[in-house]
Structures are given as structure tokens and as C-alpha cells.
CSV table of C-alpha atoms and ligand atoms in Angstrom, one decimal:
chain,number,residue,atom,x,y,z
A,1,MET,CA,-59.0,83.1,-114.3
A,2,HIS,CA,-58.6,86.9,-113.0
A,3,ILE,CA,-58.3,89.3,-116.1
A,4,LEU,CA,-57.1,93.0,-115.9
A,5,HIS,CA,-58.0,95.7,-118.4
A,6,VAL,CA,-55.8,98.6,-119.1
A,7,VAL,CA,-57.4,101.8,-120.8
A,8,GLY,CA,-55.9,105.3,-120.9
A,9,ALA,CA,-57.1,107.2,-123.6
A,10,ARG,CA,-60.6,108.2,-125.5
A,11,PRO,CA,-60.4,105.4,-128.2
A,12,ASN,CA,-59.6,102.8,-125.5
A,13,PHE,CA,-62.8,103.4,-123.6
A,14,VAL,CA,-64.8,102.7,-126.7
A,15,LYS,CA,-62.9,99.3,-127.5
A,16,ALA,CA,-62.9,98.0,-123.7
A,17,ALA,CA,-66.6,98.7,-123.0
A,18,PRO,CA,-68.1,95.5,-125.0
A,19,VAL,CA,-64.9,93.3,-123.8
A,20,LEU,CA,-65.8,94.1,-120.2
A,21,ARG,CA,-69.5,93.5,-120.7
A,22,ALA,CA,-68.8,90.0,-122.4
A,23,ILE,CA,-66.4,88.8,-119.9
A,24,ARG,CA,-68.7,89.9,-117.0
A,25,GLN,CA,-71.5,87.7,-118.7
A,26,VAL,CA,-69.4,84.7,-118.8
A,27,GLY,CA,-68.4,85.3,-115.1
A,28,LEU,CA,-64.7,85.7,-115.1
A,29,ARG,CA,-63.1,87.9,-112.4
A,30,GLN,CA,-61.9,91.4,-113.8
A,31,THR,CA,-60.0,94.6,-112.6
A,32,LEU,CA,-60.0,97.8,-114.7
A,33,VAL,CA,-57.1,100.2,-114.5
A,34,HIS,CA,-57.5,103.7,-116.1
A,35,THR,CA,-53.8,105.2,-116.6
A,36,GLY,CA,-55.4,108.7,-116.9
A,37,GLN,CA,-53.7,109.4,-120.0
A,38,HIS,CA,-56.9,111.3,-120.9
A,39,TYR,CA,-58.1,113.1,-117.9
A,40,ASP,CA,-60.5,116.2,-119.1
A,41,ARG,CA,-64.1,115.4,-118.2
A,42,ASN,CA,-65.2,115.3,-121.9
A,43,MET,CA,-62.2,113.2,-122.9
A,44,SER,CA,-62.8,110.5,-120.1
A,45,ASP,CA,-65.7,110.5,-117.6
A,46,VAL,CA,-68.5,111.2,-120.1
A,47,PHE,CA,-67.5,108.0,-122.1
A,48,PHE,CA,-67.4,106.0,-118.9
A,49,SER,CA,-71.0,106.9,-117.8
A,50,GLU,CA,-72.2,106.9,-121.5
A,51,LEU,CA,-70.9,103.5,-122.4
A,52,GLU,CA,-71.6,102.1,-118.8
A,53,ILE,CA,-68.0,101.3,-118.1
A,54,PRO,CA,-67.5,100.3,-114.4
A,55,GLU,CA,-65.5,102.6,-112.1
A,56,PRO,CA,-61.9,101.9,-112.5
A,57,ASP,CA,-60.5,99.9,-109.7
A,58,PHE,CA,-57.2,101.8,-110.3
A,59,ASN,CA,-56.7,105.4,-111.6
A,60,LEU,CA,-53.0,106.0,-112.0
A,61,GLU,CA,-53.5,109.8,-113.0
A,62,VAL,CA,-50.4,110.2,-115.2
A,63,GLY,CA,-51.5,113.1,-117.2
A,64,SER,CA,-49.9,114.6,-120.1
A,65,GLY,CA,-46.1,114.7,-120.9
A,66,SER,CA,-43.4,113.9,-123.6
A,67,HIS,CA,-44.2,110.5,-125.0
A,68,ALA,CA,-40.9,109.1,-123.1
A,69,LEU,CA,-42.3,111.0,-119.8
A,70,GLN,CA,-46.1,109.7,-120.2
A,71,THR,CA,-44.7,105.9,-121.1
A,72,ALA,CA,-42.3,105.8,-118.2
A,73,GLU,CA,-44.6,107.2,-115.6
A,74,ILE,CA,-47.3,104.7,-116.7
A,75,MET,CA,-44.8,101.7,-116.2
A,76,ARG,CA,-43.7,103.2,-112.8
A,77,ARG,CA,-47.3,103.5,-111.6
A,78,PHE,CA,-48.6,100.3,-113.1
A,79,GLU,CA,-46.1,98.0,-112.0
A,80,PRO,CA,-47.1,97.9,-108.3
A,81,VAL,CA,-50.8,97.2,-109.5
A,82,VAL,CA,-49.7,94.2,-111.3
A,83,LEU,CA,-47.7,93.0,-108.2
A,84,GLU,CA,-50.5,93.5,-106.1
A,85,ARG,CA,-53.4,92.0,-108.3
A,86,ARG,CA,-51.5,89.2,-109.6
A,87,PRO,CA,-53.7,88.8,-112.8
A,88,ASP,CA,-53.6,85.7,-115.1
A,89,ILE,CA,-53.7,87.9,-118.0
A,90,VAL,CA,-53.6,91.4,-119.1
A,91,LEU,CA,-55.7,93.0,-121.7
A,92,VAL,CA,-54.3,96.4,-123.6
A,93,TYR,CA,-56.1,97.9,-126.3
A,94,GLY,CA,-55.2,100.1,-129.5
A,95,ASP,CA,-52.2,101.6,-130.0
A,96,VAL,CA,-51.9,104.5,-127.6
A,97,ASN,CA,-49.0,105.0,-125.1
A,98,SER,CA,-50.8,103.4,-122.1
A,99,THR,CA,-51.0,100.3,-124.4
A,100,VAL,CA,-47.2,99.6,-125.1
A,101,ALA,CA,-46.4,101.0,-121.3
A,102,ALA,CA,-48.6,98.3,-119.9
A,103,ALA,CA,-47.5,95.7,-122.1
A,104,LEU,CA,-43.8,96.2,-121.4
A,105,VAL,CA,-44.6,96.1,-117.6
A,106,CYS,CA,-46.3,92.7,-118.1
A,107,ALA,CA,-43.5,91.4,-120.3
A,108,LYS,CA,-41.0,91.9,-117.6
A,109,LEU,CA,-43.0,90.6,-114.8
A,110,LEU,CA,-43.9,87.5,-117.0
A,111,VAL,CA,-47.4,88.2,-116.8
A,112,PRO,CA,-49.2,87.3,-120.3
A,113,VAL,CA,-50.6,89.8,-122.4
A,114,ALA,CA,-53.4,89.9,-124.9
A,115,HIS,CA,-53.5,92.8,-127.5
A,116,VAL,CA,-57.2,94.0,-128.7
A,117,GLU,CA,-56.8,95.5,-132.1
A,118,ALA,CA,-53.7,93.4,-133.1
A,119,GLY,CA,-51.7,93.5,-136.3
A,120,LEU,CA,-52.5,96.6,-137.8
A,121,ARG,CA,-49.7,98.5,-139.6
A,122,SER,CA,-49.4,101.9,-141.3
A,123,PHE,CA,-45.8,101.1,-142.1
A,124,ASP,CA,-44.8,104.5,-141.3
A,125,ARG,CA,-42.7,104.7,-138.1
A,126,THR,CA,-43.0,108.4,-138.0
A,127,MET,CA,-46.3,107.9,-136.6
A,128,PRO,CA,-46.0,107.4,-132.9
A,129,GLU,CA,-48.7,104.8,-132.6
A,130,GLU,CA,-47.0,102.6,-135.3
A,131,VAL,CA,-44.0,102.2,-132.8
A,132,ASN,CA,-46.8,101.3,-130.0
A,133,ARG,CA,-48.3,98.7,-132.2
A,134,VAL,CA,-45.3,97.0,-133.5
A,135,VAL,CA,-43.9,96.8,-129.8
A,136,THR,CA,-47.1,95.9,-128.3
A,137,ASP,CA,-47.7,93.1,-130.7
A,138,ARG,CA,-44.1,91.8,-130.5
A,139,LEU,CA,-44.7,91.5,-126.4
A,140,SER,CA,-48.3,89.9,-126.7
A,141,ASP,CA,-49.3,86.3,-126.0
A,142,LEU,CA,-52.6,86.4,-127.4
A,143,LEU,CA,-53.4,88.7,-130.5
A,144,PHE,CA,-56.8,89.6,-131.4
A,145,THR,CA,-57.0,90.9,-134.8
A,146,PRO,CA,-60.2,93.0,-136.4
A,147,SER,CA,-59.5,92.0,-139.9
A,148,GLU,CA,-57.7,89.7,-142.2
A,149,ASP,CA,-54.9,92.0,-143.2
A,150,GLY,CA,-54.0,92.0,-139.4
A,151,ASP,CA,-53.5,88.2,-139.4
A,152,ALA,CA,-51.3,88.7,-142.7
A,153,ASN,CA,-49.3,91.4,-140.9
A,154,LEU,CA,-48.4,89.3,-137.9
A,155,LEU,CA,-47.6,86.1,-139.7
A,156,LYS,CA,-45.3,88.1,-141.8
A,157,GLU,CA,-43.4,89.3,-138.7
A,158,GLY,CA,-43.3,85.6,-137.5
A,159,VAL,CA,-46.0,85.5,-134.8
A,160,ALA,CA,-47.1,81.9,-134.5
A,161,ARG,CA,-50.5,81.3,-136.1
A,162,GLU,CA,-52.1,79.6,-132.8
A,163,ARG,CA,-51.6,82.9,-131.0
A,164,ILE,CA,-53.7,85.0,-133.5
A,165,HIS,CA,-57.5,85.2,-133.4
A,166,LEU,CA,-59.6,87.0,-135.8
A,167,VAL,CA,-62.4,88.4,-133.6
A,168,GLY,CA,-63.6,91.2,-135.6
A,169,ASN,CA,-63.9,94.8,-134.6
A,170,VAL,CA,-64.9,95.8,-130.9
A,171,MET,CA,-65.2,99.5,-131.7
A,172,ILE,CA,-67.9,98.4,-134.2
A,173,ASP,CA,-69.5,96.4,-131.0
A,174,THR,CA,-70.1,99.6,-129.3
A,175,LEU,CA,-71.3,101.5,-132.5
A,176,VAL,CA,-74.0,98.6,-133.2
A,177,ARG,CA,-75.3,98.7,-129.6
A,178,ARG,CA,-75.5,102.7,-129.3
A,179,LEU,CA,-76.6,103.3,-133.0
A,180,PRO,CA,-80.5,103.3,-131.8
A,181,ALA,CA,-79.8,105.8,-129.1
A,182,ALA,CA,-77.6,108.0,-131.6
A,183,ARG,CA,-80.4,108.1,-134.3
A,184,SER,CA,-83.2,108.9,-131.7
A,185,LEU,CA,-81.3,111.9,-130.8
A,186,PRO,CA,-83.0,115.4,-131.8
A,187,ARG,CA,-80.8,117.2,-134.4
A,188,ASN,CA,-80.2,119.8,-131.4
A,189,GLY,CA,-80.3,122.7,-134.0
A,190,PHE,CA,-77.4,121.4,-136.1
A,191,PRO,CA,-77.8,122.0,-139.8
A,192,ASP,CA,-79.5,119.6,-142.3
A,193,ARG,CA,-76.2,119.2,-144.7
A,194,PHE,CA,-73.0,119.4,-143.0
A,195,ALA,CA,-69.3,117.9,-143.0
A,196,LEU,CA,-68.0,116.8,-139.7
A,197,VAL,CA,-64.2,117.2,-138.8
A,198,THR,CA,-61.7,115.8,-136.4
A,199,LEU,CA,-58.0,116.5,-136.5
A,200,HIS,CA,-55.5,115.9,-133.7
A,201,ARG,CA,-52.4,113.8,-135.5
A,202,PRO,CA,-49.1,115.9,-134.5
A,203,SER,CA,-47.9,115.7,-138.1
A,204,ASN,CA,-51.2,117.7,-139.3
A,205,VAL,CA,-51.6,119.9,-136.2
A,206,ASP,CA,-48.2,120.6,-134.7
A,207,ASP,CA,-47.0,122.3,-137.8
A,208,ASN,CA,-48.3,125.9,-138.5
A,209,GLY,CA,-48.2,125.2,-142.5
A,210,SER,CA,-50.0,122.0,-142.6
A,211,LEU,CA,-52.8,123.1,-140.1
A,212,GLN,CA,-53.4,126.1,-142.0
A,213,ARG,CA,-53.5,124.2,-145.4
A,214,ILE,CA,-56.2,121.9,-144.1
A,215,LEU,CA,-58.1,124.6,-142.6
A,216,ASP,CA,-58.2,126.8,-145.5
A,217,SER,CA,-59.5,123.7,-147.9
A,218,LEU,CA,-62.1,123.5,-145.3
A,219,ILE,CA,-63.0,127.4,-145.1
A,220,GLU,CA,-63.0,127.3,-149.0
A,221,VAL,CA,-66.1,124.8,-149.0
A,222,SER,CA,-67.8,126.4,-145.9
A,223,GLY,CA,-69.9,128.5,-148.2
A,224,GLU,CA,-71.7,125.4,-149.5
A,225,LEU,CA,-72.0,123.4,-146.4
A,226,ASP,CA,-71.6,123.9,-142.6
A,227,ILE,CA,-68.5,122.5,-141.0
A,228,LEU,CA,-69.0,121.2,-137.6
A,229,PHE,CA,-65.4,120.8,-135.9
A,230,PRO,CA,-65.3,119.4,-132.4
A,231,VAL,CA,-61.6,120.3,-131.6
A,232,HIS,CA,-59.2,117.9,-129.7
A,233,PRO,CA,-57.4,119.8,-127.0
A,234,ARG,CA,-54.1,119.5,-128.8
A,235,THR,CA,-55.6,121.1,-131.8
A,236,ARG,CA,-57.1,123.9,-129.9
A,237,GLN,CA,-53.7,124.9,-128.3
A,238,ARG,CA,-52.2,124.7,-132.1
A,239,ILE,CA,-54.8,127.1,-133.3
A,240,ALA,CA,-54.7,129.6,-130.7
A,241,GLU,CA,-50.8,129.4,-130.8
A,242,PHE,CA,-50.6,129.7,-134.6
A,243,GLY,CA,-53.1,132.6,-134.6
A,244,ILE,CA,-55.5,130.8,-137.2
A,245,ASP,CA,-58.7,132.6,-138.0
A,246,ALA,CA,-61.2,129.7,-138.2
A,247,LYS,CA,-64.2,131.9,-137.5
A,248,LYS,CA,-66.1,130.1,-140.6
A,249,LEU,CA,-65.9,126.7,-139.1
A,250,HIS,CA,-68.1,125.8,-136.1
A,251,LEU,CA,-65.4,125.0,-133.6
A,252,LEU,CA,-67.0,122.7,-130.9
A,253,GLU,CA,-65.7,121.2,-127.6
A,254,PRO,CA,-65.1,117.4,-127.8
A,255,ILE,CA,-68.4,115.6,-127.8
A,256,PRO,CA,-69.6,112.9,-126.1
A,257,TYR,CA,-69.7,109.3,-127.9
A,258,ILE,CA,-73.7,109.0,-128.5
A,259,GLU,CA,-73.8,112.6,-129.8
A,260,PHE,CA,-70.7,112.1,-131.9
A,261,LEU,CA,-72.2,108.9,-133.2
A,262,SER,CA,-75.5,110.8,-134.1
A,263,LEU,CA,-73.5,113.4,-136.0
A,264,GLN,CA,-71.4,110.7,-138.2
A,265,SER,CA,-74.5,108.9,-139.0
A,266,ARG,CA,-75.8,112.0,-140.4
A,267,ALA,CA,-73.0,113.9,-141.8
A,268,ALA,CA,-72.8,114.1,-145.6
A,269,VAL,CA,-68.9,113.6,-145.4
A,270,VAL,CA,-66.5,113.1,-142.5
A,271,ILE,CA,-62.8,114.6,-142.8
A,272,THR,CA,-60.4,113.1,-140.0
A,273,ASP,CA,-57.2,111.9,-139.0
A,274,SER,CA,-58.6,109.7,-136.6
A,275,GLY,CA,-58.3,105.7,-136.9
A,276,GLY,CA,-61.4,104.7,-135.4
A,277,ILE,CA,-63.2,107.4,-137.4
A,278,GLN,CA,-62.3,105.6,-140.7
A,279,GLU,CA,-63.6,102.3,-139.4
A,280,GLU,CA,-67.0,103.9,-138.0
A,281,THR,CA,-67.7,105.8,-141.3
A,282,THR,CA,-67.0,102.7,-143.2
A,283,TYR,CA,-69.7,100.8,-141.1
A,284,LEU,CA,-72.1,103.7,-141.4
A,285,GLY,CA,-71.4,104.0,-145.2
A,286,VAL,CA,-70.7,107.7,-144.7
A,287,PRO,CA,-68.1,109.1,-147.0
A,288,CYS,CA,-64.8,109.6,-145.3
A,289,LEU,CA,-61.8,111.7,-146.3
A,290,THR,CA,-58.7,110.8,-144.6
A,291,VAL,CA,-56.1,113.4,-144.1
A,292,ARG,CA,-53.0,111.0,-143.9
A,293,PRO,CA,-50.8,109.4,-146.5
A,294,ASN,CA,-51.4,106.2,-145.2
A,295,THR,CA,-53.7,104.1,-143.1
A,296,GLU,CA,-53.1,101.0,-140.7
A,297,ARG,CA,-56.9,100.2,-141.7
A,298,PRO,CA,-56.5,99.6,-145.3
A,299,ILE,CA,-59.6,97.7,-145.2
A,300,THR,CA,-61.7,100.9,-144.8
A,301,VAL,CA,-60.2,102.0,-148.3
A,302,THR,CA,-60.4,98.7,-150.1
A,303,MET,CA,-64.0,97.6,-148.7
A,304,GLY,CA,-65.3,100.7,-147.1
A,305,THR,CA,-66.1,104.5,-147.9
A,306,ASN,CA,-62.7,105.9,-146.9
A,307,ILE,CA,-60.3,107.6,-149.3
A,308,LEU,CA,-56.9,108.8,-148.3
A,309,VAL,CA,-56.4,112.5,-149.3
A,310,GLY,CA,-52.8,112.6,-147.9
A,311,GLU,CA,-51.5,116.2,-147.0
A,312,ASP,CA,-52.3,117.6,-150.5
A,313,LYS,CA,-54.8,120.4,-150.0
A,314,ASP,CA,-55.9,120.0,-153.7
A,315,ARG,CA,-56.9,116.7,-153.4
A,316,LEU,CA,-58.9,117.6,-150.2
A,317,SER,CA,-60.8,120.0,-152.1
A,318,GLY,CA,-61.3,118.0,-155.2
A,319,GLU,CA,-62.6,115.1,-153.2
A,320,LEU,CA,-64.8,117.2,-151.1
A,321,LYS,CA,-66.3,118.7,-154.6
A,322,ASN,CA,-67.1,115.2,-155.8
A,323,VAL,CA,-68.9,114.5,-152.6
A,324,LEU,CA,-71.0,117.7,-153.0
A,325,ALA,CA,-71.6,116.8,-156.4
A,326,GLY,CA,-73.3,113.4,-155.4
A,327,ARG,CA,-70.1,111.3,-156.7
A,328,ALA,CA,-69.3,109.9,-153.1
A,329,LYS,CA,-67.6,106.5,-152.8
A,330,LYS,CA,-69.7,103.6,-151.7
A,331,GLY,CA,-68.6,100.7,-149.9
A,332,VAL,CA,-69.6,97.4,-147.8
A,333,VAL,CA,-69.4,96.5,-144.3
A,334,PRO,CA,-65.9,94.2,-143.7
A,335,PRO,CA,-66.5,90.7,-142.4
A,336,LEU,CA,-67.1,90.2,-138.5
A,337,TRP,CA,-67.6,94.0,-137.8
A,338,ASP,CA,-71.0,92.7,-136.7
A,339,GLY,CA,-71.3,93.7,-132.9
A,340,HIS,CA,-69.9,90.3,-131.5
A,341,ALA,CA,-66.3,90.8,-131.1
A,342,GLY,CA,-66.4,91.3,-127.4
A,343,GLU,CA,-68.3,88.0,-127.1
A,344,ARG,CA,-65.6,86.0,-129.4
A,345,ILE,CA,-62.6,87.4,-127.2
A,346,ALA,CA,-64.4,86.4,-124.1
A,347,ASP,CA,-64.9,82.9,-125.4
A,348,ILE,CA,-61.4,82.6,-126.1
A,349,LEU,CA,-60.4,84.0,-122.8
A,350,GLN,CA,-62.8,81.5,-121.0
A,351,HIS,CA,-61.2,78.5,-122.8
A,352,ALA,CA,-57.6,79.9,-122.4
B,1,UD1,C1,-53.8,110.0,-128.0
B,1,UD1,C2,-53.1,108.7,-128.8
B,1,UD1,C3,-53.9,108.8,-130.1
B,1,UD1,C4,-55.2,108.8,-130.2
B,1,UD1,C5,-55.8,110.0,-129.3
B,1,UD1,C6,-57.1,110.1,-129.0
B,1,UD1,C7,-50.8,108.1,-128.1
B,1,UD1,C8,-49.5,108.3,-128.6
B,1,UD1,N1,-51.7,108.9,-128.9
B,1,UD1,O1,-53.2,111.2,-128.7
B,1,UD1,O2,-53.3,107.6,-130.7
B,1,UD1,O3,-55.8,108.8,-131.6
B,1,UD1,O4,-55.0,109.8,-128.0
B,1,UD1,O5,-57.5,111.1,-128.7
B,1,UD1,O6,-51.1,107.7,-127.1
B,1,UD1,N2,-54.8,117.0,-123.4
B,1,UD1,C9,-55.8,117.7,-122.6
B,1,UD1,N3,-56.8,116.9,-122.1
B,1,UD1,C10,-56.9,115.4,-122.0
B,1,UD1,C11,-55.8,114.8,-122.8
B,1,UD1,C12,-54.9,115.6,-123.3
B,1,UD1,O7,-55.9,118.7,-122.5
B,1,UD1,O8,-57.7,114.8,-121.4
B,1,UD1,C13,-53.9,117.6,-124.2
B,1,UD1,C14,-52.7,117.8,-123.4
B,1,UD1,O9,-52.1,119.1,-123.7
B,1,UD1,C15,-51.9,116.7,-124.3
B,1,UD1,C16,-52.3,116.8,-125.8
B,1,UD1,O10,-53.8,116.8,-125.5
B,1,UD1,O11,-50.5,117.1,-124.0
B,1,UD1,C17,-51.8,115.4,-126.2
B,1,UD1,O12,-52.3,114.4,-125.2
B,1,UD1,P1,-51.8,112.8,-125.5
B,1,UD1,O13,-52.6,111.7,-124.8
B,1,UD1,O14,-50.3,113.1,-125.2
B,1,UD1,O15,-52.1,112.4,-127.1
B,1,UD1,P2,-53.2,112.4,-127.9
B,1,UD1,O16,-53.0,113.7,-128.9
B,1,UD1,O17,-54.7,112.6,-127.3
């Protein structure tokens, strides 16, 4: 059995690391392809070294572009790799353009595809990742889900029961493994009480009005607690382009995984529009305010510490004040978010 993994963007690296490790332990042959969707040192290389991901066998170096360009370029450069390596199965992760591009290439070459983090749905097609999820699941032969809602969504879409495997959350595998290192990091001069912010969704940051509104709410509470804001390259470009004055916030470069985990675990509250961070805060029991109207990870709201504040500035300010007043939402860790999802995937592949 020869397994080929495709990764491209920051969250993919975090998800693939435990699966690569578990498959190595059962002794199956593996090939790793990095599409190069994320290419900055601090968006890519540092994750490979911190998470002990092996050097990719191929780097397709596609870089940035419009969705069509990026997706097409990944497909063009990935097809010859599949033809040369002839894997028995290709593993794709999450919901980024690299995921859907690789799945489409494999479907046309009749190479089986397994989707790690299948079945998540925001039911919002204005979100590019939702399109990627729906198409990838449609094309996949094996679907590894992180939670029961994923199974339910796939069954409703007519996916055969025997192709769906509830394995748990691979992103939490990485968290569980790295948490001791994160907790033992020194505070590095960071304040005692702070909010941690990440924003990169086009719907929040590409529009001058919405980016300004969100940053205004943060500036409003910045007198009460420090706001640490590691800025995604897209967001940094927009803040500069729109001439927004964000001096009252601590704008930082993107942060390596273990240091970011250390900040998350020590934050009074996390404000984000990321998918993975909603899950990580739920595991850590840290309050999370998600600046989106919906989420493909509803379990973080029903069981975890996540609150959707939508695009309403007053709601964000109100919930922030609740947290500061000690009225933060409590939660529990969802089933199978236990650090062993990668091993369950390896076990299923070994017997496939
Ligand atoms: C992508 C994923 C998103 C994921 C996010 C994590 C898609 C559709 N979106 O969004 O689901 O949550 O990664 O970060 O795949 N850039 C750099 N350096 C880099 C990478 C990007 O400067 O290493 C800049 C470029 O200007 C680029 C922009 O960031 O145009 C956006 O990058 P892109 O990969 O298109 O999407 P993300 O917004 O990162």
C-alpha cells in the first residue's frame, strides 16, 4: 500500500503531521507533496520543522493567485506526480484550494481519494472553503470525519455509510502532542491578561467597512486588556491598503505553532474567523468569539466554548465585556478529540 499525502496551506500541515507519523509507525510506504500554496517561511517552513514533518518529496511551488488560477496550477503540476508515483490512495486534508485541486486530479485518473476532515458544512456557499468541502467529499472514496455532525451531513448527501469513518479530530492530535512544550514556554514579555486575535477571511478583511468595524471593537476594549494580533499576510496588506490606524493593537508577524498554542492556552479570550482555532479553544476550554455568521464546526458551539458573534460590532463588544466580567461560556471536549485520530486513520488504511 502506497499512500500519497497532499498539503498546501498552514492548517493542512497541522492536520497531516499526526497522520504521517501514525502511518510511518504501521510501516506503509508514503509520499508527501507540498503544493506551495503557502510559501512564506513563517507560514510554511517553521511548521514543517516544529511539527517534525518530513521534507516533502515534491514541492509544486504554485504560490498565490486567483482561486481559478491557483486551483488550475495545482492540478497542472500535480497530475504528472500522480502519474509518476502511482499511489494506491491519495490523502487530502481540510478545505483549502490544494485539497479540492488534488481530489479532482485523482478522480480523473481513477486514483482513490481519502478526505481527512470530511463532512463539515457551513451551508454558506459564499465561503470558498465550503465549495472546496462539498466538491472534495463528493469525489472522495473514503471520508474521515472529526465529529458526528460530519457523518450526518454526508449521509444526507447520499454518501454510503461504509465509506464514512468517524475518527476524531487530527488537529487536536497535534495539539495534545505539543501542549506540554507550549505550556513550558516562558511568557516572553507577553502581558498577564490579553486577548488573542486572528482574522483572514476575505468576507472580514477584504472589505474596508467590515475590517474597520471589527478593529474598532478591539480598539474599544484595548484599554482594559492587551490585544495580541498575529497578522495573516492578506490582512496585513488590507490594513495598509485601507490606511487603518491599528496602533492600539499589538500587530505581530504570523507566529510558529508551539508559540501560538502557548498564547491560546494563556489567553483570556480568543477572537477569530479561523476554523481550526474554534476547535483548539474548545479543547483548551478558552472562550472563543468567532467573527462569522455561521460555522462548519457547530460542535464547538453546542459543546465547546465558541460563540458566533457574526458581523455585528455591538455583539462582539458585548460578548467581550461578558468575558472581562468573568461570565465566559464554559464547555466540554467533544468525543474522540483525544489525540489518537491519526492512529485510527492509519489502522483503517492498513486494513483497506
Ligand atoms: C487559505 C485557505 C483558508 C485557510 C488559510 C489559512 C483557501 C481557499 N483558503 O487562505 O481556508 O484558512 O489558508 O491561512 O485555500 N500570502 C503570502 N504568503 C503566503 C501565503 C499567502 O503573502 O505564504 C498572501 C498572498 O498575498 C495571497 C494571500 O496571502 O494572495 C492569500 O493566500 P491564499 O493561499 O490564497 O489564501 P489564504 O487567505 O491564506
